[in-house]
PDB file of C-alpha atoms and ligand atoms in Angstrom:
ATOM      1  CA  MET A   1     -16.201  23.426  53.146  1.00 82.00           C
ATOM      2  CA  GLU A   2     -19.693  22.165  52.585  1.00 88.00           C
ATOM      3  CA  PRO A   3     -22.711  23.535  54.464  1.00 93.00           C
ATOM      4  CA  LEU A   4     -23.352  21.296  57.472  1.00 95.00           C
ATOM      5  CA  HIS A   5     -26.709  19.772  58.279  1.00 96.00           C
ATOM      6  CA  ILE A   6     -27.267  20.908  61.855  1.00 96.00           C
ATOM      7  CA  PRO A   7     -29.050  17.721  63.157  1.00 96.00           C
ATOM      8  CA  GLN A   8     -26.026  15.699  61.968  1.00 96.00           C
ATOM      9  CA  LEU A   9     -23.794  17.746  64.240  1.00 96.00           C
ATOM     10  CA  ALA A  10     -25.785  16.630  67.275  1.00 95.00           C
ATOM     11  CA  LYS A  11     -25.039  12.981  66.426  1.00 96.00           C
ATOM     12  CA  ARG A  12     -21.275  13.453  66.360  1.00 95.00           C
ATOM     13  CA  HIS A  13     -18.908  12.366  69.109  1.00 95.00           C
ATOM     14  CA  GLU A  14     -19.179  15.016  71.829  1.00 96.00           C
ATOM     15  CA  ARG A  15     -21.517  16.839  69.451  1.00 97.00           C
ATOM     16  CA  THR A  16     -18.458  18.560  68.074  1.00 97.00           C
ATOM     17  CA  LEU A  17     -16.975  18.912  64.642  1.00 97.00           C
ATOM     18  CA  GLU A  18     -13.506  20.272  64.088  1.00 97.00           C
ATOM     19  CA  ILE A  19     -12.697  21.429  60.590  1.00 96.00           C
ATOM     20  CA  ILE A  20      -9.114  22.047  59.533  1.00 97.00           C
ATOM     21  CA  VAL A  21      -9.107  25.020  57.196  1.00 96.00           C
ATOM     22  CA  ASP A  22      -6.497  25.522  54.508  1.00 96.00           C
ATOM     23  CA  ALA A  23      -8.349  27.206  51.706  1.00 94.00           C
ATOM     24  CA  THR A  24      -9.231  30.417  50.021  1.00 93.00           C
ATOM     25  CA  ILE A  25     -12.557  31.799  51.133  1.00 91.00           C
ATOM     26  CA  PRO A  26     -14.913  32.787  48.306  1.00 86.00           C
ATOM     27  CA  GLU A  27     -15.288  36.555  47.883  1.00 90.00           C
ATOM     28  CA  PHE A  28     -12.500  37.253  50.363  1.00 93.00           C
ATOM     29  CA  ASP A  29      -9.217  38.073  48.651  1.00 93.00           C
ATOM     30  CA  THR A  30      -6.161  36.817  50.470  1.00 96.00           C
ATOM     31  CA  LEU A  31      -2.522  36.497  49.494  1.00 95.00           C
ATOM     32  CA  THR A  32      -2.193  33.129  51.228  1.00 96.00           C
ATOM     33  CA  PRO A  33      -4.861  30.507  51.962  1.00 97.00           C
ATOM     34  CA  VAL A  34      -6.778  30.925  55.204  1.00 97.00           C
ATOM     35  CA  ARG A  35      -5.181  28.398  57.570  1.00 97.00           C
ATOM     36  CA  GLY A  36      -6.470  27.274  60.919  1.00 97.00           C
ATOM     37  CA  LYS A  37      -9.486  25.501  62.317  1.00 97.00           C
ATOM     38  CA  VAL A  38     -13.165  25.971  62.948  1.00 97.00           C
ATOM     39  CA  ILE A  39     -14.801  24.101  65.822  1.00 98.00           C
ATOM     40  CA  ILE A  40     -18.566  23.695  65.859  1.00 97.00           C
ATOM     41  CA  LYS A  41     -20.235  22.343  68.974  1.00 98.00           C
ATOM     42  CA  HIS A  42     -23.928  21.540  69.033  1.00 97.00           C
ATOM     43  CA  GLY A  43     -25.239  22.747  72.377  1.00 96.00           C
ATOM     44  CA  GLY A  44     -28.856  21.612  71.971  1.00 95.00           C
ATOM     45  CA  THR A  45     -30.452  25.021  71.537  1.00 95.00           C
ATOM     46  CA  TYR A  46     -27.426  26.687  70.067  1.00 96.00           C
ATOM     47  CA  LEU A  47     -24.231  26.170  68.099  1.00 96.00           C
ATOM     48  CA  ASP A  48     -21.007  27.255  69.707  1.00 97.00           C
ATOM     49  CA  VAL A  49     -18.710  28.097  66.821  1.00 97.00           C
ATOM     50  CA  SER A  50     -15.125  29.136  67.289  1.00 97.00           C
ATOM     51  CA  ALA A  51     -12.200  29.687  64.959  1.00 97.00           C
ATOM     52  CA  GLN A  52      -8.498  30.236  65.079  1.00 97.00           C
ATOM     53  CA  ALA A  53      -7.093  31.083  61.703  1.00 97.00           C
ATOM     54  CA  GLU A  54      -4.662  33.335  59.957  1.00 97.00           C
ATOM     55  CA  THR A  55      -3.970  34.642  56.506  1.00 97.00           C
ATOM     56  CA  ILE A  56      -2.333  37.573  54.760  1.00 97.00           C
ATOM     57  CA  VAL A  57      -4.412  40.214  53.045  1.00 97.00           C
ATOM     58  CA  THR A  58      -3.426  43.142  50.875  1.00 96.00           C
ATOM     59  CA  LEU A  59      -4.864  46.388  52.195  1.00 96.00           C
ATOM     60  CA  LYS A  60      -4.694  49.976  51.066  1.00 96.00           C
ATOM     61  CA  CYS A  61      -3.240  52.478  53.518  1.00 96.00           C
ATOM     62  CA  ASP A  62      -5.761  55.149  54.575  1.00 95.00           C
ATOM     63  CA  ARG A  63      -3.013  57.764  54.680  1.00 94.00           C
ATOM     64  CA  CYS A  64      -0.686  57.198  51.752  1.00 95.00           C
ATOM     65  CA  LEU A  65      -3.032  55.045  49.631  1.00 94.00           C
ATOM     66  CA  GLN A  66      -0.225  52.546  49.025  1.00 95.00           C
ATOM     67  CA  GLN A  67      -1.020  48.851  49.172  1.00 96.00           C
ATOM     68  CA  TYR A  68       0.549  46.838  51.943  1.00 96.00           C
ATOM     69  CA  ASN A  69       0.323  43.308  53.281  1.00 96.00           C
ATOM     70  CA  HIS A  70      -1.301  42.675  56.604  1.00 96.00           C
ATOM     71  CA  ARG A  71      -1.345  39.488  58.671  1.00 96.00           C
ATOM     72  CA  LEU A  72      -4.888  38.787  59.766  1.00 96.00           C
ATOM     73  CA  GLU A  73      -5.219  36.700  62.895  1.00 95.00           C
ATOM     74  CA  LEU A  74      -8.594  35.360  63.809  1.00 96.00           C
ATOM     75  CA  ASP A  75      -9.381  34.041  67.270  1.00 97.00           C
ATOM     76  CA  THR A  76     -13.081  34.288  67.836  1.00 96.00           C
ATOM     77  CA  SER A  77     -16.178  32.458  68.938  1.00 96.00           C
ATOM     78  CA  GLU A  78     -19.875  32.993  68.534  1.00 95.00           C
ATOM     79  CA  ILE A  79     -23.101  31.520  69.840  1.00 94.00           C
ATOM     80  CA  ILE A  80     -25.655  30.904  67.123  1.00 94.00           C
ATOM     81  CA  TRP A  81     -29.124  30.174  68.466  1.00 93.00           C
ATOM     82  CA  LEU A  82     -31.227  27.425  66.973  1.00 94.00           C
ATOM     83  CA  GLU A  83     -34.824  28.474  66.837  1.00 88.00           C
ATOM     84  CA  GLU A  84     -37.793  28.043  64.569  1.00 82.00           C
ATOM     85  CA  ALA A  85     -38.776  31.231  62.851  1.00 69.00           C
ATOM     86  CA  ASP A  86     -42.183  31.290  64.594  1.00 62.00           C
ATOM     87  CA  GLU A  87     -40.994  29.786  67.877  1.00 54.00           C
ATOM     88  CA  GLU A  88     -40.550  31.643  71.109  1.00 53.00           C
ATOM     89  CA  PRO A  89     -36.816  32.250  71.020  1.00 53.00           C
ATOM     90  CA  ALA A  90     -34.972  29.715  73.154  1.00 53.00           C
ATOM     91  CA  ARG A  91     -32.917  32.442  74.763  1.00 54.00           C
ATOM     92  CA  ARG A  92     -35.936  34.181  76.309  1.00 54.00           C
ATOM     93  CA  GLY A  93     -36.183  31.764  79.212  1.00 52.00           C
ATOM     94  CA  MET A  94     -32.468  31.618  79.808  1.00 53.00           C
ATOM     95  CA  GLU A  95     -30.214  33.849  81.697  1.00 49.00           C
ATOM     96  CA  VAL A  96     -27.847  35.143  79.108  1.00 48.00           C
ATOM     97  CA  ARG A  97     -24.735  36.715  80.406  1.00 48.00           C
ATOM     98  CA  THR A  98     -23.135  37.446  77.114  1.00 49.00           C
ATOM     99  CA  ASP A  99     -23.791  40.791  75.506  1.00 51.00           C
ATOM    100  CA  PRO A 100     -27.047  40.351  73.560  1.00 49.00           C
ATOM    101  CA  GLU A 101     -25.439  42.232  70.692  1.00 50.00           C
ATOM    102  CA  ASP A 102     -23.295  39.160  70.092  1.00 49.00           C
ATOM    103  CA  LEU A 103     -26.304  36.895  69.761  1.00 46.00           C
ATOM    104  CA  VAL A 104     -28.087  38.297  66.784  1.00 55.00           C
ATOM    105  CA  ASP A 105     -27.426  35.259  64.622  1.00 76.00           C
ATOM    106  CA  SER A 106     -29.840  32.387  64.649  1.00 88.00           C
ATOM    107  CA  LEU A 107     -30.567  29.370  62.488  1.00 92.00           C
ATOM    108  CA  VAL A 108     -33.427  26.907  62.284  1.00 92.00           C
ATOM    109  CA  PRO A 109     -32.611  23.669  64.197  1.00 93.00           C
ATOM    110  CA  ASP A 110     -32.962  21.396  61.155  1.00 93.00           C
ATOM    111  CA  GLY A 111     -31.258  23.822  58.788  1.00 93.00           C
ATOM    112  CA  HIS A 112     -27.701  24.120  57.600  1.00 94.00           C
ATOM    113  CA  PHE A 113     -24.683  25.920  58.936  1.00 95.00           C
ATOM    114  CA  ASP A 114     -22.292  27.154  56.273  1.00 94.00           C
ATOM    115  CA  PRO A 115     -18.761  27.416  57.678  1.00 94.00           C
ATOM    116  CA  ASN A 116     -17.616  29.330  54.578  1.00 92.00           C
ATOM    117  CA  VAL A 117     -20.155  32.103  55.089  1.00 92.00           C
ATOM    118  CA  TRP A 118     -19.475  32.225  58.807  1.00 94.00           C
ATOM    119  CA  LEU A 119     -15.703  32.375  58.301  1.00 94.00           C
ATOM    120  CA  TYR A 120     -16.129  35.032  55.634  1.00 94.00           C
ATOM    121  CA  GLU A 121     -18.092  37.191  58.076  1.00 94.00           C
ATOM    122  CA  GLN A 122     -15.537  36.713  60.838  1.00 95.00           C
ATOM    123  CA  LEU A 123     -12.683  37.621  58.507  1.00 95.00           C
ATOM    124  CA  CYS A 124     -14.495  40.778  57.406  1.00 94.00           C
ATOM    125  CA  LEU A 125     -15.056  41.718  61.050  1.00 93.00           C
ATOM    126  CA  SER A 126     -11.395  41.193  61.860  1.00 94.00           C
ATOM    127  CA  LEU A 127     -10.159  43.630  59.242  1.00 94.00           C
ATOM    128  CA  PRO A 128      -8.609  46.665  60.932  1.00 93.00           C
ATOM    129  CA  LEU A 129     -10.921  49.693  60.951  1.00 93.00           C
ATOM    130  CA  ARG A 130      -7.972  51.961  60.462  1.00 93.00           C
ATOM    131  CA  GLN A 131      -5.707  50.656  57.757  1.00 95.00           C
ATOM    132  CA  LEU A 132      -2.197  52.044  57.983  1.00 95.00           C
ATOM    133  CA  CYS A 133       0.885  50.640  56.228  1.00 95.00           C
ATOM    134  CA  ALA A 134       2.996  51.729  59.213  1.00 93.00           C
ATOM    135  CA  LYS A 135       2.292  53.408  62.544  1.00 91.00           C
ATOM    136  CA  ASP A 136       4.311  56.413  61.474  1.00 93.00           C
ATOM    137  CA  CYS A 137       3.095  56.533  57.885  1.00 94.00           C
ATOM    138  CA  ALA A 138       3.696  60.103  56.735  1.00 90.00           C
ATOM    139  CA  GLY A 139       0.790  60.100  54.339  1.00 90.00           C
ATOM    140  CA  ILE A 140       0.960  61.193  50.755  1.00 84.00           C
ATOM    141  CA  ILE A 141       4.357  62.723  49.990  1.00 76.00           C
ATOM    142  CA  PRO A 142       4.102  65.125  47.066  1.00 76.00           C
ATOM    143  CA  PRO A 143       6.336  63.934  44.255  1.00 74.00           C
ATOM    144  CA  GLN A 144       9.633  65.815  44.158  1.00 75.00           C
ATOM    145  CA  GLU A 145       9.560  68.362  41.330  1.00 73.00           C
ATOM    146  CA  PRO A 146      12.626  67.753  39.213  1.00 72.00           C
ATOM    147  CA  ASP A 147      14.772  70.928  39.220  1.00 72.00           C
ATOM    148  CA  PRO A 148      13.806  72.555  35.923  1.00 69.00           C
ATOM    149  CA  GLY A 149      17.165  74.367  35.764  1.00 70.00           C
ATOM    150  CA  PRO A 150      17.490  77.844  34.243  1.00 70.00           C
ATOM    151  CA  SER A 151      14.752  78.676  31.792  1.00 73.00           C
ATOM    152  CA  GLU A 152      15.428  79.026  28.084  1.00 72.00           C
ATOM    153  CA  ALA A 153      15.268  82.864  28.306  1.00 71.00           C
ATOM    154  CA  GLN A 154      17.596  82.852  31.285  1.00 74.00           C
ATOM    155  CA  ARG A 155      20.123  80.709  29.425  1.00 72.00           C
ATOM    156  CA  LEU A 156      19.968  82.971  26.366  1.00 71.00           C
ATOM    157  CA  MET A 157      20.496  86.028  28.536  1.00 70.00           C
ATOM    158  CA  ASP A 158      23.427  84.440  30.300  1.00 72.00           C
ATOM    159  CA  SER A 159      25.147  83.496  27.052  1.00 71.00           C
ATOM    160  CA  ARG A 160      24.697  87.060  25.731  1.00 69.00           C
ATOM    161  CA  TRP A 161      26.218  88.478  28.870  1.00 69.00           C
ATOM    162  CA  GLY A 162      28.951  85.938  28.410  1.00 72.00           C
ATOM    163  CA  ILE A 163      29.684  87.224  24.893  1.00 68.00           C
ATOM    164  CA  LEU A 164      29.602  90.785  26.144  1.00 67.00           C
ATOM    165  CA  GLY A 165      32.021  89.872  28.853  1.00 69.00           C
ATOM    166  CA  THR A 166      34.365  88.285  26.343  1.00 70.00           C
ATOM    167  CA  LEU A 167      34.129  91.377  24.089  1.00 67.00           C
ATOM    168  CA  LYS A 168      34.855  93.659  27.056  1.00 71.00           C
ATOM    169  CA  GLN A 169      37.836  91.522  27.909  1.00 72.00           C
ATOM    170  CA  GLN A 170      39.107  91.655  24.293  1.00 73.00           C
ATOM    171  CA  ILE A 171      38.704  95.501  24.131  1.00 70.00           C
ATOM    172  CA  SER A 172      40.572  96.050  27.336  1.00 69.00           C
ATOM    173  CA  GLU A 173      43.462  93.846  26.207  1.00 65.00           C
TER     174      GLU A 173
HETATM  175 ZN1   ZN B   1       0.792  54.545  54.434  1.00 62.12          ZN
END
């Protein structure tokens, strides 16, 4: 996916671009390609970017430290404001109902939007905070000590007693 020139997006039919994704995302290790779609809508003063995608990642269990495969399902959207660095932010005059925490991202209106970088960030955010291979993972199980059997001294002792026993038996016969 190439970075997109933002003004070009505004010229598209319905100001929307839908990208079918079936690719590996740089820097994000997955077992299968990331498959799904990213939809970018130019809203004049903002980009409305949404994605539905899925892939399989290999994670390490927090409890038992074993690796396991996890299906990652992405279904997210984000508003990215378009504002000049020195411009009064467009959002100031608007009533914004969404949590402002979600609106930290902004781009310059004649800049580029890189779907790869955006998707990478969304995938990172969708990783489970608590990584467990199974809900009932028992954690690290200490390796079973193989039964060492009787020690060398013990065996020697036993065989001596054995000889004694045989002798005793012979004497009494
Ligand atoms: Zn585990």
